[in-house]
XYZ file of C-alpha atoms in Angstrom:
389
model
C 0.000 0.000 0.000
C 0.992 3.494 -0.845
C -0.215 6.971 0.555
C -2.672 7.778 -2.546
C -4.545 4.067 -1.782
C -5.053 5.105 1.534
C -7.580 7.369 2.650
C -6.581 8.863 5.491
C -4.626 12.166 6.030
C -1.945 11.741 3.865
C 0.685 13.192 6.619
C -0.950 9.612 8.468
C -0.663 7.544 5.502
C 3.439 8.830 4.893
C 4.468 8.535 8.548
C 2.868 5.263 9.387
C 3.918 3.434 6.451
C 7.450 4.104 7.490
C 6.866 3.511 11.275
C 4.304 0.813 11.520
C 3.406 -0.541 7.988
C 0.886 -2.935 9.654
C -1.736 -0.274 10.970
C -1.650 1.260 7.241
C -1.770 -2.332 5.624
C -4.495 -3.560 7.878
C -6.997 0.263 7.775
C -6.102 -0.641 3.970
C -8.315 -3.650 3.964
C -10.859 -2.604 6.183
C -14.251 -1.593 5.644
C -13.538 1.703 7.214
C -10.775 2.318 4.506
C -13.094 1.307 1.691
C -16.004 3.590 3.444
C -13.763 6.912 3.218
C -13.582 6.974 7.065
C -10.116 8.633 8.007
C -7.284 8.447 10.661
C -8.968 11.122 12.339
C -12.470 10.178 12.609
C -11.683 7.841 14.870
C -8.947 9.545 16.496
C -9.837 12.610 17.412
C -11.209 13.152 20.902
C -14.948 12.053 21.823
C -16.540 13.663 24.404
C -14.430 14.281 27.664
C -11.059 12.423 26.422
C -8.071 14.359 26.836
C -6.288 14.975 23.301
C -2.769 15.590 22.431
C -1.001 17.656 19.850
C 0.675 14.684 17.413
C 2.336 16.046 14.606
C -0.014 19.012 14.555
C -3.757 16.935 14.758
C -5.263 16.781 17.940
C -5.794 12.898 18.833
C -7.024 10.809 21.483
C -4.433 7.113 21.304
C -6.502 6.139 24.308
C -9.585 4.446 22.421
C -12.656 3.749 23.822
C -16.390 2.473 23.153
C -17.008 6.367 23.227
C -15.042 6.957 19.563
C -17.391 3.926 18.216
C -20.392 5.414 19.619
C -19.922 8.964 17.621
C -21.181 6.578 14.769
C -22.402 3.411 15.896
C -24.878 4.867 18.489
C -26.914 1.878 18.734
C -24.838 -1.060 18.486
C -22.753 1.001 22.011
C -26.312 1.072 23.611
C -26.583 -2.653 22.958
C -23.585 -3.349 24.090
C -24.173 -1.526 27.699
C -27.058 -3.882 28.639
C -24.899 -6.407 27.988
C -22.787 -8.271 30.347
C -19.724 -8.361 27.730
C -19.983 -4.061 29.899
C -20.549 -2.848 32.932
C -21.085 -6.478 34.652
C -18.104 -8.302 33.166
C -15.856 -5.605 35.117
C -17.662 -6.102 38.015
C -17.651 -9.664 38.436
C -13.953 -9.234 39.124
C -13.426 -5.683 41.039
C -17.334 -5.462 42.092
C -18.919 -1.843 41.618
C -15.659 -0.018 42.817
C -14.184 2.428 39.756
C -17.779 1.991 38.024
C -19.159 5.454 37.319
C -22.398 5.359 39.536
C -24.567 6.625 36.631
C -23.403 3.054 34.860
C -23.965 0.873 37.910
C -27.693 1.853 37.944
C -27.886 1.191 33.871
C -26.618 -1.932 34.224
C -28.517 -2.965 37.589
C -31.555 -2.570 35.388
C -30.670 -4.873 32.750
C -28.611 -7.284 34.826
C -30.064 -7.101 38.423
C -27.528 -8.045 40.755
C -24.485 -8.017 38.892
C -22.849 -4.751 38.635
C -23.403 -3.231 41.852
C -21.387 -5.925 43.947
C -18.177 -6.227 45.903
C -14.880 -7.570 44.359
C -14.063 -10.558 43.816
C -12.110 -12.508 46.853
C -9.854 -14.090 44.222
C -8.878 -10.135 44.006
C -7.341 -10.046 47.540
C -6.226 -13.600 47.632
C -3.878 -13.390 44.497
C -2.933 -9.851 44.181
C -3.551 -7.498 41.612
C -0.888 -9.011 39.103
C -2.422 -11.940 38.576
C -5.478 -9.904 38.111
C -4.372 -7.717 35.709
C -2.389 -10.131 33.716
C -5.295 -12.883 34.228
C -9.112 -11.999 34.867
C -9.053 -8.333 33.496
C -7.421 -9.311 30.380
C -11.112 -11.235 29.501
C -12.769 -8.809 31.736
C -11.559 -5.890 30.817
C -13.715 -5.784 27.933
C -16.307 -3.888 30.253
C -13.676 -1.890 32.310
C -14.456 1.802 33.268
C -12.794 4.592 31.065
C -11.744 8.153 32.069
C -14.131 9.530 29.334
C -17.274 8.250 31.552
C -17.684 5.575 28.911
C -17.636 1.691 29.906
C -15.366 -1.112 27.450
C -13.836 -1.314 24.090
C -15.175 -2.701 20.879
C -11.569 -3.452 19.874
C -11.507 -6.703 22.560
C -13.702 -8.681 19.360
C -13.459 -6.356 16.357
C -9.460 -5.571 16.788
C -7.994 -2.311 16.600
C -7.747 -1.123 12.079
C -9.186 -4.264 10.574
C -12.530 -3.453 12.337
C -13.261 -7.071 10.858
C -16.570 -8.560 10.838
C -14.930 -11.648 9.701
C -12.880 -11.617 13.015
C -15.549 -11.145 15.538
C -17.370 -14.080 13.676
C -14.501 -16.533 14.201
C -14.914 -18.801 17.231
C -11.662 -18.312 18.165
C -12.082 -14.613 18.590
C -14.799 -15.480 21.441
C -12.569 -18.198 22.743
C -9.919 -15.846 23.589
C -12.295 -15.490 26.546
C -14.978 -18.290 26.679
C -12.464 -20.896 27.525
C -11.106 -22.666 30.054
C -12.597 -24.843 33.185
C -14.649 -22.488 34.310
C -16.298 -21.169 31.168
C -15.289 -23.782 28.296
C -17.661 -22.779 25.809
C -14.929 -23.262 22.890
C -14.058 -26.687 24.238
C -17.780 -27.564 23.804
C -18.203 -26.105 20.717
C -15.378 -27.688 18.790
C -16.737 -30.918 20.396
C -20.163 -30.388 18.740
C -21.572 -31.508 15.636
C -21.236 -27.286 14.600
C -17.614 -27.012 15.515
C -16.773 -29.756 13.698
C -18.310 -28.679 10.547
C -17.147 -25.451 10.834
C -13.625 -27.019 10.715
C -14.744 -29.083 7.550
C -16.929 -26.052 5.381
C -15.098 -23.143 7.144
C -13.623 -22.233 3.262
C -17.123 -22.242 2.094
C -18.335 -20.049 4.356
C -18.697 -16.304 3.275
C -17.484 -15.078 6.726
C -17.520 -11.304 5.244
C -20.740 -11.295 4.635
C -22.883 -7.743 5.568
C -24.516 -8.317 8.835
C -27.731 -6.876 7.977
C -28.129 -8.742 4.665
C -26.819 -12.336 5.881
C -28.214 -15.219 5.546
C -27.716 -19.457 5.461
C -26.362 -19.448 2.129
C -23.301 -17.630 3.956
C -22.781 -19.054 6.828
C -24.674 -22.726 6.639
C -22.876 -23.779 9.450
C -22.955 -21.689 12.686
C -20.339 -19.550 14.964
C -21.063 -18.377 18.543
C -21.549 -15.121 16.809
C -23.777 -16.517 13.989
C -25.984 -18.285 17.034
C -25.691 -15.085 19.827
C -25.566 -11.879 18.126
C -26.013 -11.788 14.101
C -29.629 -11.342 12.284
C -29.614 -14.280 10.168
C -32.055 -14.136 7.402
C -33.735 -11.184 7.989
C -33.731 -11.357 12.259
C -32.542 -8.916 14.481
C -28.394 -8.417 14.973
C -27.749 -7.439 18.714
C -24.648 -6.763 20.393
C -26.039 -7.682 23.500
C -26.103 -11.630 23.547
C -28.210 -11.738 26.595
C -31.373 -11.178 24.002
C -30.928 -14.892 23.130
C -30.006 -16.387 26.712
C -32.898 -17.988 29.045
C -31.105 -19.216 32.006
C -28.086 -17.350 34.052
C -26.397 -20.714 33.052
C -22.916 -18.970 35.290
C -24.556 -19.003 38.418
C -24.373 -21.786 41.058
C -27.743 -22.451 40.938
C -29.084 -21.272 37.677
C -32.306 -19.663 37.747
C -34.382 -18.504 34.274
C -33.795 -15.021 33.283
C -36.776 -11.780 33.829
C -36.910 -12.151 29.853
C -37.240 -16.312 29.947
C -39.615 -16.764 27.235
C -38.620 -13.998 25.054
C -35.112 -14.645 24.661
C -35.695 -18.576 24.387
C -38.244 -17.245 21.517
C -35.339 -15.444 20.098
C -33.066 -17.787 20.193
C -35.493 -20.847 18.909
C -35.855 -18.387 15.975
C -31.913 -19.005 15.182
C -31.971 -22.364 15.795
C -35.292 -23.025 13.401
C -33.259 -21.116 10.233
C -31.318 -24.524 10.146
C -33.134 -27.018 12.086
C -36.863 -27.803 12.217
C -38.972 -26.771 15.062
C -39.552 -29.917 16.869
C -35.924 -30.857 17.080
C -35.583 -27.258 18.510
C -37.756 -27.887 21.256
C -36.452 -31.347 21.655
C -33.095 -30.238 22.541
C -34.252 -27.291 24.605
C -36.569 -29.657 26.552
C -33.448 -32.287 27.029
C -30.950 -29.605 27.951
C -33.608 -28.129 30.847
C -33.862 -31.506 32.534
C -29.820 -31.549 32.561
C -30.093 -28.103 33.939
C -32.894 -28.827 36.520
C -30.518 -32.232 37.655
C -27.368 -29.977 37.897
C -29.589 -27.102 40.097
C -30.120 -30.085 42.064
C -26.621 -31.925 42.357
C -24.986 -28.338 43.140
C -27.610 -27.389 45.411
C -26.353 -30.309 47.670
C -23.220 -29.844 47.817
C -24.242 -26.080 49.120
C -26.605 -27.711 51.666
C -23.386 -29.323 53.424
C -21.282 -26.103 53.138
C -24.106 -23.998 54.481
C -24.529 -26.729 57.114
C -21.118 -26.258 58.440
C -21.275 -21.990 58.345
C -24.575 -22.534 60.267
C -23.031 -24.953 62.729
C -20.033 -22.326 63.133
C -17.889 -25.454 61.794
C -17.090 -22.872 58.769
C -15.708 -19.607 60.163
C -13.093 -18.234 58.679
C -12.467 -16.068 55.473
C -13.779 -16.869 52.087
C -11.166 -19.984 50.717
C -9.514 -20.687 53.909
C -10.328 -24.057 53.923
C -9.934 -27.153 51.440
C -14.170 -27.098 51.238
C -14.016 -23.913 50.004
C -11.931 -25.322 47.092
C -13.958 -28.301 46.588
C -17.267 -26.453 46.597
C -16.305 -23.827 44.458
C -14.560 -26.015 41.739
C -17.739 -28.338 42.097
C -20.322 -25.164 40.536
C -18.050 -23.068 39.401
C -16.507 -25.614 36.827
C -18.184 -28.933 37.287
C -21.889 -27.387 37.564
C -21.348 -24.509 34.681
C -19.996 -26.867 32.185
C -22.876 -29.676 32.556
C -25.261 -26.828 31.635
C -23.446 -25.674 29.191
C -22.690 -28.729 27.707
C -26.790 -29.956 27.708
C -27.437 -26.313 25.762
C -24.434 -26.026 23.319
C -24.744 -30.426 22.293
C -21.424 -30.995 24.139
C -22.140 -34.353 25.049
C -18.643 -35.156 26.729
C -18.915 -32.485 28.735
C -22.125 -33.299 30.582
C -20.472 -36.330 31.610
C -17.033 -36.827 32.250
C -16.192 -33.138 32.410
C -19.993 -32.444 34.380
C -21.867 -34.957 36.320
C -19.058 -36.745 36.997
C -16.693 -34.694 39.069
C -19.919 -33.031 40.627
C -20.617 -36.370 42.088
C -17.154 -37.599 42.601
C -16.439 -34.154 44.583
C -19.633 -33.993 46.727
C -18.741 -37.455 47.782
C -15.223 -35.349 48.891
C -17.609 -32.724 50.193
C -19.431 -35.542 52.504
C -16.223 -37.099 53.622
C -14.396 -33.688 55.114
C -17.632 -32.486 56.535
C -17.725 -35.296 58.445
C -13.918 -35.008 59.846
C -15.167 -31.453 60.216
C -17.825 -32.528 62.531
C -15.852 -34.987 64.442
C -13.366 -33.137 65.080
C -15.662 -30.330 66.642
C -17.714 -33.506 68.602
C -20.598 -32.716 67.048
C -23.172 -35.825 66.913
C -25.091 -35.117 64.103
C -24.048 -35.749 60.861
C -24.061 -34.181 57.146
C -26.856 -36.110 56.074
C -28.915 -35.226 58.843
C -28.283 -31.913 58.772
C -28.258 -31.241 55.351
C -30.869 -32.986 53.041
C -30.608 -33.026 48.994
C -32.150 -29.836 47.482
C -33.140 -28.137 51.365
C -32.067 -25.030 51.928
């Protein structure tokens, strides 16, 4: 690429093409370079960033959701009820550095989520494993000085902008991965992962968002499935339109929008598959859901046991059960649900069910000690019954 194929300031274009070839290579290909958008749309300061004289323009290098939002008003108003905002930053350092103003817009969307303390992982590791672990995923929502919340950057990179990126699996898998939310894993299990890996050359993965349909993408992404408007339907940056259960939490519980979401989602689903294997699956992966509830429930009843019987008393993780319980919902539980919803069949099992019950059977034996070592008489199954609270 030259500075005449570019368009962009040409003082931009000459500089950078000497200094970082990649940034002009990469705006080169993007949609923003074939729309006429310049260097300095982007750049220049939003609302209440701080700019700084470079080479006589006035820029802001500190980019935030607020420089999308001066034209993409509506997908950054999406993306705020999400939980990829506000509630993703929270889940790690709880409410604190959250404008107040954007506490209260997310409470309303996701009640319960944003305005919370930290994390104890926060305290117990220190904040460099936090910033070089848990924000690096959660960060995605984190707080900037211009009053905004996130970056659109964390899936659509910095001068591609690509829409082929953010639709790659392994764009969302930078995050959803891992024991504790192994989304990927189950995906490239599943009969869709592995035909993406067999058609993925087929696929039109640049296709327009608003005028996609099967014939580009036959097979699905997590993007294709959570977020795009397939054949007419709605795109959403906020994936929690499509989501019925809080499928994270301990003890997962259906969402304030249940039905409507399911509805959406069912609506993705039916593009490819007919209805009643839709509701088939749905109906399948709520009984695996209902069984997990009740599995992980358990295991709480004998950790709430012990905290009630002052057997439990000091700090959050201070003892083994803490480990053992929260491994048991916080990996175990999560991925049997997620496995039932996203047709991850190994996953139900061996990386589900399996160490649920192998680990409340753990659970059962140190309570026990616990007890006895205390001389208390009664024991964990008298105290705590399957599914009681």
């Amino acid at each position: 690429p030259n500075a005449s194929l570019v368009r962009a300031s040409g003082k931009c274009a000459e500089c950078h093409l000497r200094q970082q070839y990649s940034v002009v290579h990469e705006y080169e290909m993007s949609k923003h370079g074939e729309k006429g958008i310049t260097c300095l749309d982007c750049h220049q300061p939003a609302p209440n960033q701080k700019g700084k004289d470079h080479n006589g323009f006035t820029i802001t290098t500190h980019m935030t959701s607020g420089n999308c939002r001066s034209c993409h008003e509506g997908v950054y108003q999406e993306f705020q009820r999400s939980r990829h905002a506000a509630v993703a930053w929270a889940a790690v350092y709880g409410a604190e550095g959250l404008p107040a103003e954007q506490v209260s817009f997310a409470e309303k969307y996701q009640p319960g989520y944003a305005n919370r303390p930290p994390h104890p992982f926060v305290k117990l590791e220190g904040m460099s494993a936090m910033v070089s672990g848990c924000a690096q995923c959660h960060s995605v929502g984190k707080p900037n000085e211009d009053g905004t919340i996130g970056t659109c950057t964390s899936c659509h990179t910095r001068h591609t902008s690509s829409v082929e990126i953010a639709r790659l699996p392994r764009t969302c898998a930078q995050c959803h991965m891992g024991p504790d939310h192994s989304q990927i894993e189950i995906y490239e299990e599943s009969r869709h992962g592995v035909l993406f890996e067999a058609q993925r050359e087929q696929l039109n993965m640049k296709a327009e968002p608003k005028s996609l349909t099967t014939r580009d993408m036959f097979v699905p992404t997590c993007a294709i499935c959570h977020m795009s408007g397939i054949n007419g339907l709605k795109v959403t940056h906020d994936p929690s339109e499509r989501l019925s259960y809080y499928l994270a939490d301990a003890i997962s519980k259906q969402r304030p929008n249940y039905l409507q979401a399911q509805n959406n989602m069912k609506q993705i689903c039916t593009q490819c598959h007919a209805s009643t294997l839709v509701n088939r699956v749905y109906d399948q992966a709520e009984k695996v859901l209902t069984d997990t509830n009740t599995k992980v429930q358990a295991a709480k009843d004998i950790v709430d046991g012990l905290h009630k019987d002052n057997l439990l008393t000091g700090p959050p993780f201070s003892n083994p059960i803490d480990f053992t319980y929260f491994d048991l919902w916080h990996y175990d539980g999560r991925t049997s649900k997620h496995g039932a919803f996203m047709g991850g069949a190994d996953f139900v099992q061996w990386h589900g069910n399996y160490p649920i019950l192998s680990k409340t059977v753990e659970l059962k034996t140190r309570a026990e000690e616990l007890r006895k070592g205390h001389g208390s008489t009664r024991s964990t199954s008298e105290t705590n019954q399957p599914g009681t609270k």
